[in-house]
CSV table of C-alpha atoms in Angstrom, one decimal:
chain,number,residue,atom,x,y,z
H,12,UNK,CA,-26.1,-0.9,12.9
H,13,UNK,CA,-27.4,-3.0,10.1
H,14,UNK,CA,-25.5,-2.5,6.6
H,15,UNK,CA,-27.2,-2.0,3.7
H,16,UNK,CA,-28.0,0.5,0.8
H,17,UNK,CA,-30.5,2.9,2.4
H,18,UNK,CA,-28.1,3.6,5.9
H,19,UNK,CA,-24.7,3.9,4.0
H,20,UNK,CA,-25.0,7.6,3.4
H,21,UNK,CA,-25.5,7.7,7.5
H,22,UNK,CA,-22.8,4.8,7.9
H,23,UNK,CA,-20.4,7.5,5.7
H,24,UNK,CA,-20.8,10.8,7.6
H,25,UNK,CA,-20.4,9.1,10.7
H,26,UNK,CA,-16.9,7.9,9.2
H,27,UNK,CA,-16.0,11.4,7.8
H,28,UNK,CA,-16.9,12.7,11.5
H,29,UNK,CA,-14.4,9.7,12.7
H,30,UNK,CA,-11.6,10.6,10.4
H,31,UNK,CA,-12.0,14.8,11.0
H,32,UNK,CA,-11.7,13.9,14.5
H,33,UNK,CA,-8.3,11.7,13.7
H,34,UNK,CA,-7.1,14.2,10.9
H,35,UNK,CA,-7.3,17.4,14.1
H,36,UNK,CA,-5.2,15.4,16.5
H,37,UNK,CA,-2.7,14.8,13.8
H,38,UNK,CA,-2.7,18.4,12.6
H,39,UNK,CA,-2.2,18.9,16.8
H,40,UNK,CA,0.9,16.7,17.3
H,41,UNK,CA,2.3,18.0,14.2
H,42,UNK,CA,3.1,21.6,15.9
H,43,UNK,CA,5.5,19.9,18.3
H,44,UNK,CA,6.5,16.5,16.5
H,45,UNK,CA,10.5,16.1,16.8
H,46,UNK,CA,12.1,14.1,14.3
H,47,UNK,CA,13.9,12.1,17.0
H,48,UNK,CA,9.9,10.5,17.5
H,49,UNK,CA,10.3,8.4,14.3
H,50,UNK,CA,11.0,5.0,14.5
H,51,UNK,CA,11.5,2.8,11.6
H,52,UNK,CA,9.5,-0.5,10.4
H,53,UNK,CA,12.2,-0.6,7.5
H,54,UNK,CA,14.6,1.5,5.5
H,55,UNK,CA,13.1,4.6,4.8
H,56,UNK,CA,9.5,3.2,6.1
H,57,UNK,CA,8.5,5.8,9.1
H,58,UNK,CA,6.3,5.2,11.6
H,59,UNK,CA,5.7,6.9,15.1
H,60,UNK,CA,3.5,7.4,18.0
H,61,UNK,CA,0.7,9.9,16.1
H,62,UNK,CA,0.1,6.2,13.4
H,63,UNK,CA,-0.4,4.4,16.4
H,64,UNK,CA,-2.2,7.0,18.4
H,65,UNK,CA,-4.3,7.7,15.4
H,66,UNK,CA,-5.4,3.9,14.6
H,67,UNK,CA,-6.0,3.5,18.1
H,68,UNK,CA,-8.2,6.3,18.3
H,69,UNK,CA,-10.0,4.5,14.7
H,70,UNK,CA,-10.5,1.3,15.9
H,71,UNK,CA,-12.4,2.4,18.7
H,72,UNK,CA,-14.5,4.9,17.5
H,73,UNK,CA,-15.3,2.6,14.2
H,74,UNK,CA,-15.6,-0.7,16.5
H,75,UNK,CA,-18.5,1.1,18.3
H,76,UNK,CA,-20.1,2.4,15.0
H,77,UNK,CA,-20.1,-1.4,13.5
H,78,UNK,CA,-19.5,-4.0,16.2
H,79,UNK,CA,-20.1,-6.3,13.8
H,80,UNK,CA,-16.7,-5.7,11.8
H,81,UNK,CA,-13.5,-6.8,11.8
H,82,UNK,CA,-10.6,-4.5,10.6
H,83,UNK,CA,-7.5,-4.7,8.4
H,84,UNK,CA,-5.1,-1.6,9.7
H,85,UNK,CA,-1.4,-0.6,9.0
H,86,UNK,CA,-0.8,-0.9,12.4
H,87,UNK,CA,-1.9,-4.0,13.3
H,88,UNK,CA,-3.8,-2.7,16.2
H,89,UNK,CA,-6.7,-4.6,15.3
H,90,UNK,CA,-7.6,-8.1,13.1
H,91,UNK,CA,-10.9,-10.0,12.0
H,92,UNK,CA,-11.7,-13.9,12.5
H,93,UNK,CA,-14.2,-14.5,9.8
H,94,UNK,CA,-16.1,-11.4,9.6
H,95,UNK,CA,-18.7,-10.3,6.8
H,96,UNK,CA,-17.8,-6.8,7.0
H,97,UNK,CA,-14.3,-5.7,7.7
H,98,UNK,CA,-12.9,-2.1,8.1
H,99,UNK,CA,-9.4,-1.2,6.0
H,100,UNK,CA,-8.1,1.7,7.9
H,101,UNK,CA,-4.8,3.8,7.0
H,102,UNK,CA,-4.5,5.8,9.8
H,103,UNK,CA,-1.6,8.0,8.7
H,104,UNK,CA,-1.4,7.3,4.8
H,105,UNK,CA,1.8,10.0,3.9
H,106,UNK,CA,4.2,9.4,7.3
H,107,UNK,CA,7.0,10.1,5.6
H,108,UNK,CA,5.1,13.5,4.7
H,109,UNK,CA,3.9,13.7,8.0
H,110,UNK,CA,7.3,13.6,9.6
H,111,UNK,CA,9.1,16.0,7.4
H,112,UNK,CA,6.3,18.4,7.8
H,113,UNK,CA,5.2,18.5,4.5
H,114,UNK,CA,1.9,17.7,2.2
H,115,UNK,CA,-0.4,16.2,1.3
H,116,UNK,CA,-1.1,13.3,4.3
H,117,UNK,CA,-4.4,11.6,6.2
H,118,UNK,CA,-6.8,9.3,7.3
H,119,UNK,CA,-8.1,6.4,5.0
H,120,UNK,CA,-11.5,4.5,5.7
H,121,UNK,CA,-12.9,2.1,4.0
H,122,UNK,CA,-15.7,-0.1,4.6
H,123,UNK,CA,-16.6,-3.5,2.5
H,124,UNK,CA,-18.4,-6.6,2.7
H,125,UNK,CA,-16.2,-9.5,1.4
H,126,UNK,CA,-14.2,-8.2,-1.8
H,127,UNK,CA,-16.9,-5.4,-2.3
H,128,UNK,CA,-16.0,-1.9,-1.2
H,129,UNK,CA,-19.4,-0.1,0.8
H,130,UNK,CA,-18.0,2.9,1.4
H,131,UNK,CA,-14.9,5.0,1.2
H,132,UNK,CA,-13.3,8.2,3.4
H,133,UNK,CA,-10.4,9.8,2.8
H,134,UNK,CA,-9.8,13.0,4.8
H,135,UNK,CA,-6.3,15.2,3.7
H,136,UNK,CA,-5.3,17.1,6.9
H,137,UNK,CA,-3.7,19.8,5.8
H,138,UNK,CA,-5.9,21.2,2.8
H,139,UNK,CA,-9.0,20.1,5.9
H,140,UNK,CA,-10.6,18.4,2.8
H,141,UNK,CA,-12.8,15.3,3.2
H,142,UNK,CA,-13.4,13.1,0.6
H,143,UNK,CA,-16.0,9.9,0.8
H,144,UNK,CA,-18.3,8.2,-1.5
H,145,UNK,CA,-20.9,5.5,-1.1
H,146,UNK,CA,-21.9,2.4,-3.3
H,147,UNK,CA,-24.0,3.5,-5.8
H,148,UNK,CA,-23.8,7.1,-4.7
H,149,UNK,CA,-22.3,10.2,-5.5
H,150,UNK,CA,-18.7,11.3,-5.0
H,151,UNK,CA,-18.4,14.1,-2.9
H,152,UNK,CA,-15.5,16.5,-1.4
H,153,UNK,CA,-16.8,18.8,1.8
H,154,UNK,CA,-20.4,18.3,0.5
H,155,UNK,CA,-19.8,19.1,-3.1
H,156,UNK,CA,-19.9,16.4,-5.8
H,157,UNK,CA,-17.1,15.7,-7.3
H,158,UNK,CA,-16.2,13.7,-10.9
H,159,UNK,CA,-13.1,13.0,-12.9
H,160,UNK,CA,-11.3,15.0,-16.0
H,161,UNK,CA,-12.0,15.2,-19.0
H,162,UNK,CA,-9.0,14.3,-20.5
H,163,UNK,CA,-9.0,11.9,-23.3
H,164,UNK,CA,-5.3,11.3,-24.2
H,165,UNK,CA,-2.0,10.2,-22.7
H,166,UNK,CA,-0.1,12.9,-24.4
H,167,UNK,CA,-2.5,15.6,-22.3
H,168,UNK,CA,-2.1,13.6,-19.1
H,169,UNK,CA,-1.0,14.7,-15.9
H,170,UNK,CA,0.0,11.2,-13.9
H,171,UNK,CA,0.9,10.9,-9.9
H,172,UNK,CA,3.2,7.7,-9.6
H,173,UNK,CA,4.4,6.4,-6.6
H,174,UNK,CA,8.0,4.9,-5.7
H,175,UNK,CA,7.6,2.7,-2.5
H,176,UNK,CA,9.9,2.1,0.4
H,177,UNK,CA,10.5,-1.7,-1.0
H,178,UNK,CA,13.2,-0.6,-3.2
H,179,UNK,CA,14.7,-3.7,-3.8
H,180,UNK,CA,11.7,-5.7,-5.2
H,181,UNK,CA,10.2,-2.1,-6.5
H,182,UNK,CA,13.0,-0.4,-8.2
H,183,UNK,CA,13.0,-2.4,-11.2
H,184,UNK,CA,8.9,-1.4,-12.0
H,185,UNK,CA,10.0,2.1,-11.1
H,186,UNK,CA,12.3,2.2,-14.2
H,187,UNK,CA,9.6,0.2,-16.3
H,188,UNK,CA,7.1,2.6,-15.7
H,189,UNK,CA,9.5,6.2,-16.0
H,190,UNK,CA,10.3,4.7,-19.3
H,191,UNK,CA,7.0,4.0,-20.6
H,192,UNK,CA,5.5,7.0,-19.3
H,193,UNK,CA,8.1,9.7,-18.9
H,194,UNK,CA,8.3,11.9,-22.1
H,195,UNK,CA,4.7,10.7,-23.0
H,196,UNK,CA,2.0,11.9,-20.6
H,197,UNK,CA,1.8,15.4,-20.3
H,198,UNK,CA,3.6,15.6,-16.9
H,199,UNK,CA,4.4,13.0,-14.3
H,200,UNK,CA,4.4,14.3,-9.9
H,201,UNK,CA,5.0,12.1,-6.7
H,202,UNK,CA,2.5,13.1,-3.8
H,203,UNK,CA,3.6,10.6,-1.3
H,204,UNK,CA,-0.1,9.1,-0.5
H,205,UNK,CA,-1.5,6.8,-2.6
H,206,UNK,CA,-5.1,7.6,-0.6
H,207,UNK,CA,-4.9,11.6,-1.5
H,208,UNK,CA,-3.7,10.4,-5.1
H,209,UNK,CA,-6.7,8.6,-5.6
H,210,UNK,CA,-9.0,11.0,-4.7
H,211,UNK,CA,-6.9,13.8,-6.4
H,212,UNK,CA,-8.3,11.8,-9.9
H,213,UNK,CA,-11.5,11.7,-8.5
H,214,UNK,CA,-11.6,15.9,-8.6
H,215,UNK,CA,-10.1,15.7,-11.8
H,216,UNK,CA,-7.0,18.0,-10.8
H,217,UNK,CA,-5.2,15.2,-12.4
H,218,UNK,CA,-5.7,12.2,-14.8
H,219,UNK,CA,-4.2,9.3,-13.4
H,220,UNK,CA,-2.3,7.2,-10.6
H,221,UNK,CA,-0.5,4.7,-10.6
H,222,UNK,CA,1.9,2.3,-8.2
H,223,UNK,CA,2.6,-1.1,-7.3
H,224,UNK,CA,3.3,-3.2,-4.3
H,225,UNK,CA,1.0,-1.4,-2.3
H,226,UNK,CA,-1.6,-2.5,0.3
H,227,UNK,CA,-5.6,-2.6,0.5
H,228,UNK,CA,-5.4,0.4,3.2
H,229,UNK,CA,-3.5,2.5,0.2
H,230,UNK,CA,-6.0,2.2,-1.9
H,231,UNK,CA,-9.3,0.7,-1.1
H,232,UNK,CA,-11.2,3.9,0.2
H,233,UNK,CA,-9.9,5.9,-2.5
H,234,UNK,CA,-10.7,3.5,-5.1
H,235,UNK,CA,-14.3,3.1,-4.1
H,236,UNK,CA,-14.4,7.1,-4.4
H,237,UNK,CA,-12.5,7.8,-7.4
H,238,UNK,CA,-15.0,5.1,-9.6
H,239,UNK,CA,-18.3,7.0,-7.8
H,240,UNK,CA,-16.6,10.2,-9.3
H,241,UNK,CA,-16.6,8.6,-12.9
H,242,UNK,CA,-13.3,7.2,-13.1
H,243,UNK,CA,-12.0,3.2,-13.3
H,244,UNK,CA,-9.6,1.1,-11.5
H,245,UNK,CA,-7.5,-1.9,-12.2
H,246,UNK,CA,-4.7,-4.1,-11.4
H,247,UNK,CA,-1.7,-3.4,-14.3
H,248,UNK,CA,-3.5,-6.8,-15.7
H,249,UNK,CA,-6.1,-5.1,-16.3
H,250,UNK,CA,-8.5,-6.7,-13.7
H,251,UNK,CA,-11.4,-4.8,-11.6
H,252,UNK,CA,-11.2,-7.0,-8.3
H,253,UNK,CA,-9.0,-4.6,-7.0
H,254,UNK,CA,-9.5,-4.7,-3.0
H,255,UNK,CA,-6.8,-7.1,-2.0
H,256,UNK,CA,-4.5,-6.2,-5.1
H,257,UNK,CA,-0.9,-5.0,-4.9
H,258,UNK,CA,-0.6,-3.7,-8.2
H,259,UNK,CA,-3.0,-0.5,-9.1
H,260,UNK,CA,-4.0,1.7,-12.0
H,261,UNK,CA,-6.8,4.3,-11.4
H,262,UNK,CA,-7.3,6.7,-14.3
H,263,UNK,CA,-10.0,9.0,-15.1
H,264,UNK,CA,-11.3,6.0,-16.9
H,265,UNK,CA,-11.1,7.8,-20.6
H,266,UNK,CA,-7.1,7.4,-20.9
H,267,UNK,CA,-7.0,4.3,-19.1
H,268,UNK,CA,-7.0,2.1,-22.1
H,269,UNK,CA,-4.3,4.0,-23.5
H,270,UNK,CA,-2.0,3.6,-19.9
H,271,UNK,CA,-2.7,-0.1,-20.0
H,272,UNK,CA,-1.3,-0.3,-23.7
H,273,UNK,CA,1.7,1.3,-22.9
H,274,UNK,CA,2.3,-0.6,-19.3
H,275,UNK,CA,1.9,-3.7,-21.1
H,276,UNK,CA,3.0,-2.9,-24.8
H,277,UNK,CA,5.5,-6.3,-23.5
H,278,UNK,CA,5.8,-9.2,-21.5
H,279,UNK,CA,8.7,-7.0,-19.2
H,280,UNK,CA,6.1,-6.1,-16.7
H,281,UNK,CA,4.3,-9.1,-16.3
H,282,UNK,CA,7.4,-10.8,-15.7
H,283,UNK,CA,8.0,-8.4,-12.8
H,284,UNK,CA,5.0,-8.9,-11.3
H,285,UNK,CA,5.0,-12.7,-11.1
């Protein structure tokens, strides 16, 4: 299938078809998953046979879709030697959700064509909501357009932030951001999935996101999404080549001025970042 502006809206809902698909057998295994099924890539880092299944199941479907394309996945089911295009799949972005039977968790697509994001889908299992955007198109959530808040300060905020599974290297950003933030935005959740997270902005039931150390298949598909809604995304350094970055802010775009003053009001975060 040849890429380009007039067949991504077909590209997409074949991807949103490809990730319902995914998202049903994970909603499936998760009526008779055991806890004695998880298996550990690090402390506190789950993993089990539904990420594997579900990548598996991904890479095949999206490898027929776009021959053409290499992938980056969790996994590591799949790789790329050179390829224009390449696919950055999360199959199971929210394990540790997943595993403990709880919410939110899904599938994360995305699609780009060296460090430019083409398309995003992110589909949350257990709400059965599908979220996936286009470049230069709309946002949309199960057909209905989408955009961000309208919230214009910090102090009315309401913030996701994430606390990764690197604690070691991580722990010391954690406290960084709770004490910028904490007492200042409005109100401040953990969701567990940086993918739903995004794409929570991008509705506008919340204002911001935030989280470092995290991977292009955290946050590439939602990112694409979240700025088609309205909203803007950078690196805590306040750059827009975000694809391969580690270190993310996504905000409604109106307060994310005032997030980036307060991240970097001094040279302490930088210096954990280098």
């Amino acid at each position: 299938m040849q890429v380009n502006s007039y067949d991504l809206p077909r590209l997409t809902t074949e991807v949103c078809r490809i990730a319902k698909e995914t998202g049903a057998f994970q909603r499936r295994e998760q009526l008779c998953f055991r806890s004695e099924e998880i298996e550990f890539k690090g402390t506190h880092d789950y993993v089990s046979y539904v990420d594997r299944r579900s990548e598996e199941m991904l890479v095949s479907e999206l490898a027929a879709l776009l021959p053409e394309a290499g992938f980056i996945t969790e996994e590591g089911s799949a790789g790329h030697a050179g390829e224009e295009l390449l696919w950055i799949v999360d199959p199971l972005d929210g394990t540790t959700n997943f595993v403990h039977h709880y919410s939110p968790y899904g599938v994360s697509i995305a699609l780009c064509r060296g460090r430019e994001l083409l398309l995003g889908v992110v589909y949350e299992v257990t709400r059965d909501e599908c979220f996936y955007a286009w470049k230069e198109g709309p946002a949309c959530l199960n057909g209905q357009q989408i955009c961000v808040s309208d919230t214009s300060t910090v102090e009315g905020a309401f913030l996701i932030m994430e606390l990764p599974y690197d604690y070691d290297a991580y722990k010391p950003t954690a406290l960084y951001l709770i004490d910028a933030l904490y007492g200042v935005a409005g109100g401040i959740r953990m969701n567990g999935s940086a993918a739903v997270a995004l794409c929570e902005v991008a509705a506008g039931r919340c204002d911001g996101w935030m989280e470092a150390f995290v991977k292009p298949w955290d946050h590439a598909a939602g990112t694409l999404i979240l700025r088609c809604a309205g909203g803007r995304v950078t690196d805590f350094l306040g750059r827009e080549d975000t694809v391969f970055g580690s270190h993310i802010v996504a905000t409604n775009g109106k307060i994310h001025q005032g997030i980036y003053d307060l991240l970097m009001y001094d040279v302490r975060l930088r210096e954990l970042l280098e």
